[in-house]
Amino acid sequence: MSGSLLYLSGVGKSFDGFRAIDNLSLVVFPGELRAVIGPNGAGKTTMMDIITGKTRPDEGEVFWKESVDLTRADEVETARLGIGRKFQKPSVIESLTVAENLELALKGPRGVAARLFGRRGETEAREIARLLALVRLEEARDAPAGSLSHGQKQWLEIGMLLAQDPELLLVDEPAAGMTDAETMRTAELLREIAGRHAVVVVEHDMEFVRALGCKVTVLHQGRVLAEGSLEHVSANPEVIEVYLGR
Ligand code: ADP
């Protein structure tokens, strides 16, 4: 689709004859913020596995920027193309400080250290300061990552992913295990980073999805059941039956 960052059409994937993904279509535009919701087993994880090249679909098209066929890419290639993935469990290095974790992340293949020549130290320091402010961890700069709260660790990991300047960030249930205040702060953070990066968030927490205030895609049995604003999809009788009416 014209101008799309990510384009999935007619995608299918079976595991031992079970249709985990069934004729799935999804279009994400540059800078867009999108929530993907759906009951357990709806295919959300498999969808993200297909986008990142972890899983190969049996059929259908998956295109990056209308030209790169992601069905032929592996996880290393999709990361290099600019697809970042945040898993549920944070994977920060607990013995290093917050700033050191970010510094390490900046040394990745798409980090600022690889992108810019000369005055590298200065540029890196500026980028670390920008990321610390963005994820609201300025005060924890020199604290070991292991001493952070669960929510702060999630934000640090988001900062580490942003250090790679992804064009698309996939985020898996960021609000799981967070306090209400952390949940709202996370929604605010994702809203802030969208625009510069497209962000696709898989989430169960409806209050969180409401706070994101973005277009919602409802998955069920591996396909898109409804799409639109949260108000729009919440009014869909099929969505109410399979998901919201529980
Ligand atoms: P969600 O993330 O929405 O909970 P998943 O994508 O994890 O859904 O799973 C969709 C369906 O596919 C589930 O029924 C799950 O059991 C099945 N599935 C996912 N991965 C595999 C696999 N590697 N082998 C067998 N079945 C799988």
Short mmCIF file of C-alpha atoms and ligand atoms in Angstrom, two decimals:
data_model
loop_
_atom_site.label_atom_id
_atom_site.label_comp_id
_atom_site.label_asym_id
_atom_site.label_seq_id
_atom_site.Cartn_x
_atom_site.Cartn_y
_atom_site.Cartn_z
CA MET A 1 0.00 0.00 0.00
CA SER A 2 1.28 3.42 -0.96
CA GLY A 3 3.50 4.96 1.69
CA SER A 4 3.26 1.99 4.05
CA LEU A 5 6.08 1.12 6.41
CA LEU A 6 4.79 -2.38 7.04
CA TYR A 7 2.33 -4.26 4.86
CA LEU A 8 0.89 -7.71 5.56
CA SER A 9 -1.64 -9.24 3.21
CA GLY A 10 -3.26 -12.68 3.22
CA VAL A 11 -0.73 -14.01 5.69
CA GLY A 12 -1.21 -17.54 6.99
CA LYS A 13 0.72 -19.73 9.37
CA SER A 14 -0.15 -23.19 10.68
CA PHE A 15 1.44 -25.20 13.44
CA ASP A 16 0.76 -28.93 13.05
CA GLY A 17 -2.38 -28.19 11.05
CA PHE A 18 -3.62 -25.51 13.48
CA ARG A 19 -4.24 -22.12 11.85
CA ALA A 20 -2.49 -19.70 14.22
CA ILE A 21 -2.57 -16.94 11.56
CA ASP A 22 -5.30 -17.03 8.95
CA ASN A 23 -5.54 -14.53 6.09
CA LEU A 24 -4.11 -11.72 8.21
CA SER A 25 -3.79 -8.26 6.74
CA LEU A 26 -2.28 -5.25 8.46
CA VAL A 27 -0.87 -1.93 7.28
CA VAL A 28 1.24 0.35 9.45
CA PHE A 29 2.39 3.78 8.29
CA PRO A 30 5.58 5.60 9.29
CA GLY A 31 5.31 7.17 12.75
CA GLU A 32 1.97 5.54 13.48
CA LEU A 33 0.98 4.35 16.96
CA ARG A 34 -1.15 1.17 16.85
CA ALA A 35 -2.54 -1.12 19.53
CA VAL A 36 -3.15 -4.80 18.74
CA ILE A 37 -5.52 -6.53 21.11
CA GLY A 38 -7.16 -9.93 21.20
CA PRO A 39 -7.74 -12.85 23.54
CA ASN A 40 -5.03 -15.38 24.39
CA GLY A 41 -4.20 -17.50 21.38
CA ALA A 42 -5.43 -14.85 18.91
CA GLY A 43 -2.09 -14.93 17.10
CA LYS A 44 -0.49 -11.72 18.38
CA THR A 45 2.87 -13.27 19.22
CA THR A 46 2.97 -15.25 15.99
CA MET A 47 2.21 -12.05 14.06
CA MET A 48 5.18 -10.31 15.70
CA ASP A 49 7.35 -13.37 15.05
CA ILE A 50 6.45 -13.17 11.36
CA ILE A 51 7.16 -9.41 11.16
CA THR A 52 10.58 -9.84 12.76
CA GLY A 53 11.51 -12.88 10.65
CA LYS A 54 11.54 -15.25 13.60
CA THR A 55 8.76 -17.27 11.97
CA ARG A 56 8.24 -17.74 8.25
CA PRO A 57 4.61 -17.55 7.08
CA ASP A 58 3.17 -20.37 4.96
CA GLU A 59 1.56 -17.89 2.60
CA GLY A 60 0.87 -14.21 2.06
CA GLU A 61 2.90 -11.06 1.61
CA VAL A 62 4.93 -9.16 4.21
CA PHE A 63 6.61 -6.02 2.89
CA TRP A 64 8.77 -3.38 4.51
CA LYS A 65 8.53 0.04 2.84
CA GLU A 66 6.71 -1.53 -0.12
CA SER A 67 9.90 -3.08 -1.46
CA VAL A 68 11.66 -5.38 1.01
CA ASP A 69 10.14 -8.87 1.24
CA LEU A 70 10.23 -9.68 4.97
CA THR A 71 9.22 -13.29 4.40
CA ARG A 72 12.82 -13.81 3.29
CA ALA A 73 14.42 -11.92 6.19
CA ASP A 74 15.65 -13.29 9.51
CA GLU A 75 15.73 -11.53 12.90
CA VAL A 76 19.19 -10.05 12.34
CA GLU A 77 18.13 -8.58 9.01
CA THR A 78 14.84 -7.12 10.30
CA ALA A 79 16.72 -5.52 13.22
CA ARG A 80 19.17 -3.99 10.76
CA LEU A 81 16.31 -2.73 8.61
CA GLY A 82 14.95 -0.86 11.63
CA ILE A 83 12.48 -3.16 13.35
CA GLY A 84 12.98 -3.19 17.13
CA ARG A 85 11.18 -5.65 19.37
CA LYS A 86 10.54 -5.31 23.07
CA PHE A 87 9.67 -8.60 24.71
CA GLN A 88 7.65 -8.67 27.92
CA LYS A 89 10.54 -9.47 30.19
CA PRO A 90 13.10 -6.66 30.38
CA SER A 91 16.61 -7.75 29.42
CA VAL A 92 18.67 -4.90 30.88
CA ILE A 93 22.08 -5.71 32.36
CA GLU A 94 21.42 -5.36 36.07
CA SER A 95 25.02 -4.88 37.21
CA LEU A 96 25.57 -1.91 34.87
CA THR A 97 24.20 1.56 35.54
CA VAL A 98 21.29 2.98 33.59
CA ALA A 99 23.65 5.19 31.54
CA GLU A 100 26.01 2.28 30.87
CA ASN A 101 23.13 0.17 29.58
CA LEU A 102 22.23 2.97 27.17
CA GLU A 103 25.86 3.42 26.16
CA LEU A 104 26.08 -0.25 25.30
CA ALA A 105 22.86 -0.06 23.27
CA LEU A 106 24.24 2.89 21.30
CA LYS A 107 27.08 0.67 20.10
CA GLY A 108 24.68 -1.61 18.22
CA PRO A 109 24.63 -1.66 14.40
CA ARG A 110 22.07 1.16 14.12
CA GLY A 111 23.29 3.12 17.15
CA VAL A 112 24.55 6.65 16.92
CA ALA A 113 28.14 5.42 17.30
CA ALA A 114 27.82 3.55 14.02
CA ARG A 115 26.01 6.37 12.25
CA LEU A 116 28.26 9.28 13.04
CA PHE A 117 31.95 9.91 12.62
CA GLY A 118 34.16 12.17 14.74
CA ARG A 119 33.44 13.68 18.17
CA ARG A 120 31.83 10.37 18.92
CA GLY A 121 32.09 10.65 22.69
CA GLU A 122 30.32 13.97 22.70
CA THR A 123 27.60 12.73 20.36
CA GLU A 124 27.08 9.62 22.45
CA ALA A 125 26.82 11.65 25.65
CA ARG A 126 24.21 13.88 24.04
CA GLU A 127 22.24 10.89 22.83
CA ILE A 128 22.37 9.26 26.28
CA ALA A 129 21.08 12.51 27.83
CA ARG A 130 18.27 12.69 25.27
CA LEU A 131 17.24 9.08 25.91
CA LEU A 132 17.44 9.48 29.71
CA ALA A 133 15.12 12.47 29.53
CA LEU A 134 12.75 10.70 27.16
CA VAL A 135 12.35 7.63 29.38
CA ARG A 136 12.35 9.79 32.54
CA LEU A 137 15.38 8.12 34.10
CA GLU A 138 17.64 11.16 34.46
CA GLU A 139 17.75 10.86 38.24
CA ALA A 140 18.58 7.16 38.04
CA ARG A 141 21.41 7.75 35.54
CA ASP A 142 24.16 6.30 37.75
CA ALA A 143 22.08 3.72 39.58
CA PRO A 144 22.60 0.04 38.77
CA ALA A 145 19.80 -1.14 36.50
CA GLY A 146 19.17 -3.95 38.99
CA SER A 147 17.99 -1.39 41.57
CA LEU A 148 15.22 -0.01 39.33
CA SER A 149 11.53 -0.79 39.75
CA HIS A 150 9.92 -3.16 37.25
CA GLY A 151 8.39 -0.21 35.40
CA GLN A 152 11.68 1.68 35.26
CA LYS A 153 13.43 -1.38 33.85
CA GLN A 154 10.84 -1.53 31.09
CA TRP A 155 11.44 2.15 30.29
CA LEU A 156 15.19 1.62 30.25
CA GLU A 157 14.78 -1.20 27.79
CA ILE A 158 12.57 0.98 25.60
CA GLY A 159 15.37 3.59 25.76
CA MET A 160 17.89 0.93 24.74
CA LEU A 161 15.75 -0.05 21.76
CA LEU A 162 15.37 3.61 20.78
CA ALA A 163 19.17 3.89 20.82
CA GLN A 164 19.01 1.82 17.64
CA ASP A 165 16.67 4.41 16.11
CA PRO A 166 14.11 1.83 14.93
CA GLU A 167 11.58 2.91 12.32
CA LEU A 168 9.19 0.39 13.82
CA LEU A 169 9.09 -0.62 17.45
CA LEU A 170 7.07 -3.70 18.43
CA VAL A 171 6.17 -3.72 22.11
CA ASP A 172 4.73 -6.76 23.86
CA GLU A 173 2.44 -6.04 26.83
CA PRO A 174 4.51 -3.23 28.32
CA ALA A 175 2.01 -2.54 31.10
CA ALA A 176 2.02 -6.09 32.50
CA GLY A 177 3.02 -6.00 36.16
CA MET A 178 3.14 -2.20 36.32
CA THR A 179 1.47 0.04 38.88
CA ASP A 180 -1.36 2.26 37.60
CA ALA A 181 0.93 5.30 37.64
CA GLU A 182 3.64 3.43 35.71
CA THR A 183 1.05 2.20 33.22
CA MET A 184 -0.16 5.72 32.47
CA ARG A 185 3.41 6.96 32.25
CA THR A 186 4.20 4.20 29.75
CA ALA A 187 1.25 5.18 27.57
CA GLU A 188 2.52 8.77 27.65
CA LEU A 189 6.03 7.61 26.70
CA LEU A 190 4.80 5.56 23.74
CA ARG A 191 2.71 8.49 22.54
CA GLU A 192 5.77 10.68 22.75
CA ILE A 193 8.01 8.38 20.75
CA ALA A 194 5.41 7.72 18.03
CA GLY A 195 5.87 10.15 15.17
CA ARG A 196 9.60 9.69 15.11
CA HIS A 197 9.11 5.90 15.26
CA ALA A 198 6.10 3.78 14.33
CA VAL A 199 5.01 1.82 17.41
CA VAL A 200 2.87 -1.33 17.47
CA VAL A 201 1.80 -2.31 20.97
CA VAL A 202 0.29 -5.67 21.89
CA GLU A 203 -1.68 -5.21 25.08
CA HIS A 204 -4.40 -6.68 27.29
CA ASP A 205 -4.97 -3.75 29.63
CA MET A 206 -7.90 -1.77 28.22
CA GLU A 207 -7.22 1.30 30.34
CA PHE A 208 -3.75 1.37 28.88
CA VAL A 209 -5.11 1.03 25.33
CA ARG A 210 -7.55 3.83 26.07
CA ALA A 211 -4.67 6.02 27.27
CA LEU A 212 -2.76 5.31 24.05
CA GLY A 213 -5.66 6.91 22.19
CA CYS A 214 -4.70 5.31 18.88
CA LYS A 215 -6.14 3.06 16.20
CA VAL A 216 -6.82 -0.44 17.51
CA THR A 217 -6.62 -3.73 15.61
CA VAL A 218 -8.54 -6.62 17.17
CA LEU A 219 -7.17 -10.07 16.35
CA HIS A 220 -9.19 -13.25 16.78
CA GLN A 221 -8.31 -16.73 15.52
CA GLY A 222 -5.40 -15.34 13.58
CA ARG A 223 -7.29 -12.71 11.60
CA VAL A 224 -8.40 -9.11 11.97
CA LEU A 225 -11.86 -9.02 13.52
CA ALA A 226 -12.18 -5.24 13.71
CA GLU A 227 -10.09 -2.13 13.30
CA GLY A 228 -10.56 1.52 14.22
CA SER A 229 -10.79 3.66 17.33
CA LEU A 230 -11.27 1.88 20.65
CA GLU A 231 -14.83 3.24 20.74
CA HIS A 232 -15.49 1.88 17.25
CA VAL A 233 -14.14 -1.64 17.91
CA SER A 234 -15.74 -1.77 21.36
CA ALA A 235 -19.14 -1.30 19.73
CA ASN A 236 -18.61 -4.22 17.32
CA PRO A 237 -20.89 -7.10 18.43
CA GLU A 238 -18.34 -9.74 17.38
CA VAL A 239 -15.64 -8.04 19.41
CA ILE A 240 -17.95 -7.85 22.41
CA GLU A 241 -18.72 -11.53 22.07
CA VAL A 242 -15.17 -12.83 21.73
CA TYR A 243 -13.26 -10.39 23.79
CA LEU A 244 -14.77 -7.48 25.60
CA GLY A 245 -17.91 -9.21 26.83
CA ARG A 246 -16.08 -11.54 29.16
P1 ADP B 1 -1.31 -14.74 21.38
O1 ADP B 1 0.06 -14.10 21.39
O2 ADP B 1 -2.36 -13.85 20.80
O3 ADP B 1 -1.72 -15.28 22.71
P2 ADP B 1 0.00 -16.81 19.82
O4 ADP B 1 0.49 -16.19 18.58
O5 ADP B 1 1.00 -17.04 20.91
O6 ADP B 1 -1.24 -15.99 20.39
O7 ADP B 1 -0.63 -18.22 19.50
C1 ADP B 1 -1.63 -18.42 18.54
C2 ADP B 1 -1.97 -19.90 18.49
O8 ADP B 1 -0.91 -20.61 17.86
C3 ADP B 1 -2.14 -20.51 19.86
O9 ADP B 1 -3.21 -21.42 19.82
C4 ADP B 1 -0.83 -21.22 20.09
O10 ADP B 1 -1.00 -22.35 20.93
C5 ADP B 1 -0.39 -21.62 18.70
N1 ADP B 1 1.07 -21.62 18.55
C6 ADP B 1 1.87 -20.54 18.59
N2 ADP B 1 3.15 -20.89 18.40
C7 ADP B 1 3.16 -22.24 18.25
C8 ADP B 1 4.19 -23.23 18.00
N3 ADP B 1 5.47 -22.89 17.89
N4 ADP B 1 3.80 -24.53 17.92
C9 ADP B 1 2.51 -24.88 18.03
N5 ADP B 1 1.50 -24.01 18.23
C10 ADP B 1 1.82 -22.71 18.35
#
